[in-house]
Coordinates of C-alpha atoms in Angstrom, one line a residue:
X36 CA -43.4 -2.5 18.6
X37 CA -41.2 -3.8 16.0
X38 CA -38.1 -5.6 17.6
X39 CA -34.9 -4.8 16.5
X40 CA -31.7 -6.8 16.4
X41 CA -29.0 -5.7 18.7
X42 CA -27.0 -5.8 16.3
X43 CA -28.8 -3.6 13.4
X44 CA -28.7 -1.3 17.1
X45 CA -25.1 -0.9 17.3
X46 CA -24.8 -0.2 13.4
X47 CA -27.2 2.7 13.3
X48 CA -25.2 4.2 16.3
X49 CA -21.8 3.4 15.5
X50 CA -20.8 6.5 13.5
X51 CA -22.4 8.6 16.1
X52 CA -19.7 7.2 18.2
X53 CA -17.0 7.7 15.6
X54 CA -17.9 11.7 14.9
X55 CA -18.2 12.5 18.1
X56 CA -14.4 11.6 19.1
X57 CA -10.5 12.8 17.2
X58 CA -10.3 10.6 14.2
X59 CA -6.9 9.1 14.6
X60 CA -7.8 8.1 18.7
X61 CA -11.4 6.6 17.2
X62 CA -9.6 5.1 14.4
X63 CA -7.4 3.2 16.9
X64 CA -10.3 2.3 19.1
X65 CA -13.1 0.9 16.8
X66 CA -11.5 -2.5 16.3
X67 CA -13.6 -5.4 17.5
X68 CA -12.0 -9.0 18.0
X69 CA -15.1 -10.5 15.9
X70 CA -14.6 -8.4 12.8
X71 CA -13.4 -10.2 10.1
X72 CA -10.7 -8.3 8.4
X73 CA -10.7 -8.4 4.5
X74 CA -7.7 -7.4 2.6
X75 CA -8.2 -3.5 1.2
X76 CA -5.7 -1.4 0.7
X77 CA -7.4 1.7 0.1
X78 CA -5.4 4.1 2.7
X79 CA -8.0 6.2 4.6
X80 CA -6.3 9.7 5.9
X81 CA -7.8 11.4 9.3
X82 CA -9.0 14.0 8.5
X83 CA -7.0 16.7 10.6
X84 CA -4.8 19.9 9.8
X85 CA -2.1 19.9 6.8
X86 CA 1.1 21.3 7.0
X87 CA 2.1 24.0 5.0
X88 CA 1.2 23.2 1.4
X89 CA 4.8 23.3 -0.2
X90 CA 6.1 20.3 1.4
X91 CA 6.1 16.7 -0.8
X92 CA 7.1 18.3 -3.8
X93 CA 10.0 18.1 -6.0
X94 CA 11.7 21.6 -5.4
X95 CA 14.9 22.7 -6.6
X96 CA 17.2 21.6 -9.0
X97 CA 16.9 18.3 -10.8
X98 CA 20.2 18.8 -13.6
X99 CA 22.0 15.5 -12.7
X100 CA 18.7 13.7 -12.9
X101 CA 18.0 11.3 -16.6
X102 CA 15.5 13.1 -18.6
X103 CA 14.6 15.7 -15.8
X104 CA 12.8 13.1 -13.9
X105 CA 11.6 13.9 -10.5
X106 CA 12.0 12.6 -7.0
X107 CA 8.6 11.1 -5.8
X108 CA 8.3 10.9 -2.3
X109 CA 5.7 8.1 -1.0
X110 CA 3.8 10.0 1.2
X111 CA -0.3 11.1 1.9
X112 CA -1.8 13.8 -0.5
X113 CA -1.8 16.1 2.5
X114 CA 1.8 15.4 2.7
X115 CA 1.7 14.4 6.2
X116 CA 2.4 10.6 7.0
X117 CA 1.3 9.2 10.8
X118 CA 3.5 6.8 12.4
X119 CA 3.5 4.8 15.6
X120 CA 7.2 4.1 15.2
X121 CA 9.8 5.8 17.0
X122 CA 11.9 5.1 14.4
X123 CA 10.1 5.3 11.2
X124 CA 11.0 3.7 7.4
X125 CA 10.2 6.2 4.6
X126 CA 10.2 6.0 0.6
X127 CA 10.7 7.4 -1.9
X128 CA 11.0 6.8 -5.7
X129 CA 14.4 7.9 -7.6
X130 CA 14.6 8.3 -11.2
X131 CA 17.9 7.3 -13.2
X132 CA 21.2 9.5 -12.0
X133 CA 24.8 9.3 -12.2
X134 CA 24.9 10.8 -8.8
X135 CA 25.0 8.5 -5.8
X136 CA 24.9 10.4 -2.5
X137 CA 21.7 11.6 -1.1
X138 CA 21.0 13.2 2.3
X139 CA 18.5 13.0 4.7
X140 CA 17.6 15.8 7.1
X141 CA 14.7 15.9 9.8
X142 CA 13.9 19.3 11.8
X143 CA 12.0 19.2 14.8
X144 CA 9.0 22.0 14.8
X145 CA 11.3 24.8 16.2
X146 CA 13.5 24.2 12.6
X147 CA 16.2 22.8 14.6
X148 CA 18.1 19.9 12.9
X149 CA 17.2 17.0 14.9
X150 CA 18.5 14.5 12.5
X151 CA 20.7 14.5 9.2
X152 CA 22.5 11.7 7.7
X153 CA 23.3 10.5 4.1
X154 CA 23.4 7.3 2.4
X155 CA 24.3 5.8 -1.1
X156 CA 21.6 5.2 -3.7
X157 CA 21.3 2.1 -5.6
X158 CA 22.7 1.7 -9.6
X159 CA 18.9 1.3 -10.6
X160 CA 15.7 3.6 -10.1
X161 CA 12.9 2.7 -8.2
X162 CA 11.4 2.6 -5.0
X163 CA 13.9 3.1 -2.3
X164 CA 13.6 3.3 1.2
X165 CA 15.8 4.6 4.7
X166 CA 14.7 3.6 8.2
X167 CA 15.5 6.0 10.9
X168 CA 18.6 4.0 12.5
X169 CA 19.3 2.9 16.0
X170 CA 21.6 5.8 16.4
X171 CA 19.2 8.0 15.6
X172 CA 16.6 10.0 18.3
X173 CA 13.1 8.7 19.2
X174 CA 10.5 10.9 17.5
X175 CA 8.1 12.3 20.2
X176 CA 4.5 11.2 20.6
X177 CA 2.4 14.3 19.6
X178 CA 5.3 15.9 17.4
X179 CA 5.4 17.0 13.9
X180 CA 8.6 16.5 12.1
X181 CA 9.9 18.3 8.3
X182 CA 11.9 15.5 6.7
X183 CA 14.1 16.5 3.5
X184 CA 15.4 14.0 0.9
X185 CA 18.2 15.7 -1.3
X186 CA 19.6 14.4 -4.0
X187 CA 23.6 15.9 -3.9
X188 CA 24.8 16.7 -7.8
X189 CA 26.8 19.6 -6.6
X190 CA 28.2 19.6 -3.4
X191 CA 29.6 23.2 -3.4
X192 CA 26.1 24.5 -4.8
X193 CA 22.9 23.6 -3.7
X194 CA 20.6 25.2 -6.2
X195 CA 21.6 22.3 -8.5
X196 CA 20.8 19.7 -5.7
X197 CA 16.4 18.3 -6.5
X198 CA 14.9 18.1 -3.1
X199 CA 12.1 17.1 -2.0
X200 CA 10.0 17.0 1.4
X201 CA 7.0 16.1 3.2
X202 CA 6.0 15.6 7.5
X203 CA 5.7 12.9 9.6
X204 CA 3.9 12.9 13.2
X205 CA 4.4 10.3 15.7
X206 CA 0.9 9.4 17.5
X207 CA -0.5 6.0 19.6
X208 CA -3.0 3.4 18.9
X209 CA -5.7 3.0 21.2
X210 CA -5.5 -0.5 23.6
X211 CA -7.9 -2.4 20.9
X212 CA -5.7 -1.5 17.7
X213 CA -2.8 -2.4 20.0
X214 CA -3.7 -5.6 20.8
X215 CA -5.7 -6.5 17.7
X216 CA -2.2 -5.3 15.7
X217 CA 0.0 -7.9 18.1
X218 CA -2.6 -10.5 17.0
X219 CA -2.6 -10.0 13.2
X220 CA -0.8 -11.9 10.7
X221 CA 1.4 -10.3 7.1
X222 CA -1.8 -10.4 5.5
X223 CA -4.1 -8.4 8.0
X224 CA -1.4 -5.3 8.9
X225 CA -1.6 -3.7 5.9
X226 CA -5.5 -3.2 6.1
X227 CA -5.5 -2.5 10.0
X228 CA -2.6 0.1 9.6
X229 CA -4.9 1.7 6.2
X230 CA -8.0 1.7 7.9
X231 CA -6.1 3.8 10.8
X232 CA -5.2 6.4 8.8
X233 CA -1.2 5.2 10.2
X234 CA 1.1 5.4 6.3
X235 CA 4.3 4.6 7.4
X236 CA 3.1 1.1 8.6
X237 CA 0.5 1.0 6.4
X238 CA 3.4 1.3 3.9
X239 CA 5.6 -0.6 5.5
X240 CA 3.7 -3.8 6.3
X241 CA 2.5 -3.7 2.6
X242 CA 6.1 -3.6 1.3
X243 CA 7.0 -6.6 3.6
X244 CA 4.2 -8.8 2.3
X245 CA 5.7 -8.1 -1.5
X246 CA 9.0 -8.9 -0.4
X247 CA 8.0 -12.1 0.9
X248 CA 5.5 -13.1 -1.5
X249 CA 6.6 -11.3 -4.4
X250 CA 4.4 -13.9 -6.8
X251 CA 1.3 -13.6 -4.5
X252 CA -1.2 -12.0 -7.2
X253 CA -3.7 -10.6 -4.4
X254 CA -1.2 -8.7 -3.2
X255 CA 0.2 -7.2 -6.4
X256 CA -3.4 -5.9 -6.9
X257 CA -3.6 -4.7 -3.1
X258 CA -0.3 -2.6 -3.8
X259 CA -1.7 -1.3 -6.8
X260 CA -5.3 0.1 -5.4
X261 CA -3.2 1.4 -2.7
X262 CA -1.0 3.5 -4.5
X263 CA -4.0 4.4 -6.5
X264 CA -5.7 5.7 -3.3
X265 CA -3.6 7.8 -2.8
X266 CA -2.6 9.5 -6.4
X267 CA 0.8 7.3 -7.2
X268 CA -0.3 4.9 -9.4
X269 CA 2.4 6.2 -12.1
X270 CA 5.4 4.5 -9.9
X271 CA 3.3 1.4 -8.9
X272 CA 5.0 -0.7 -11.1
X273 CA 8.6 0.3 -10.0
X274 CA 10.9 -2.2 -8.6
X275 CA 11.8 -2.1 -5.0
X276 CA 15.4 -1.4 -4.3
X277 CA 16.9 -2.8 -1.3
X278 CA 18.6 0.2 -0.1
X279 CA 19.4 2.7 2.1
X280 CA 21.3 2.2 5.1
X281 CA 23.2 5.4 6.9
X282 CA 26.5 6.2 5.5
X283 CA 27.4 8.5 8.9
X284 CA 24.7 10.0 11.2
X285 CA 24.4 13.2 13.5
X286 CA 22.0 12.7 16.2
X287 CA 21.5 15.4 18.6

């Protein structure tokens, strides 16, 4: 009989192993210290229930916004983004607007506010983003949050205030994505967070590298076939803004 390398094995029975378990826990498991990572920032979702199919968009309103330009929310086409964070970092893009106060609501899944602030947007569109504060609750491990983004250009009525809004769901790496993640450089988290189907880090890392390495032509092209993987490519040449931090906050 023909002998065959151990590991040409473990190859033809690896995906076996990876239907046969929940995507985001096999995801988090299937890391191996010898695999070399290579930098590819095509995000992979798990494949796992939406939410309900109106969230993400740009809904109401939209007067005080340039040229009727919308609110894009950076989030998953399924409109649900997985975290391991407790305190997550979102984004959005924001078009031009004289208007300068936006709020941010989250609603735990009995539609009870669980947190609202609002902060001041920037003097220039692009890509801004808020991270859940300090003061802010922990999210829940196994819970599935609404967030809204509204942009305020009428305080007294709402139907003239663009909104728009999307889910995130806290969840846990398995032990060999944990420890492979505390072991990975700036270059590596993006791919490892991708690969996991996790977008807030896998945005979040990704952004970071830019920052610091905002001439670094690989990664310019890694944030480009990101956003392309995931249907933004119109807004992947928009600046980053350094902004949002909580103007007043409401924790429960």
């Amino acid at each position: 009989m023909k002998w065959i390398k151990p590991s040409l094995y473990v190859a033809f029975f690896l995906p076996l192993y990876l239907v046969s378990a929940l995507t985001v826990q096999v995801q988090a498991q299937s890391y191996h210290s010898h695999k070399t990572w290579q930098i590819s920032q095509t995000f992979k979702p798990p494949q796992r229930g939406k939410p309900p199919a109106s969230a993400g968009g740009s809904t109401r309103g939209g007067s005080c916004l340039t040229r009727k330009k919308l609110i894009i929310p950076l989030i998953p086409p399924d409109k649900l983004g997985l975290t391991f964070a407790q305190r997550p970092t979102f984004f959005w893009y924001v078009p031009p607007s004289q208007v300068k106060t936006a709020k941010f609501m989250l609603l735990a899944e009995d539609q009870n506010v669980f947190y609202e602030t609002s902060f001041t947007l920037p003097n220039k569109p692009g890509i801004i983003s808020f991270k859940l504060p300090e003061s802010a609750p922990a999210l829940a491990v196994g819970k599935t949050y609404h967030w809204y983004l509204t942009i305020v250009c009428d305080a007294q009525d709402s139907s003239e205030n663009p909104t728009v809004d999307g889910w995130v769901e806290r969840t846990q790496p398995g032990l060999p994505l944990s420890e492979a993640l505390a072991k990975a450089n700036l270059y590596k988290l993006p791919t490892m967070y991708a690969e996991a189907g996790i977008w807030h880090e896998a945005l979040t890392s990704l952004v970071k590298l830019r920052q610091t390495e905002p001439n670094n032509f690989k990664a310019r092209l890694d944030w480009r076939q990101f956003f392309k993987s995931v249907g933004l490519s119109a807004i992947a040449s928009e600046p980053l803004i350094d902004c949002c931090t909580s103007k007043n906050s409401a924790p429960n």
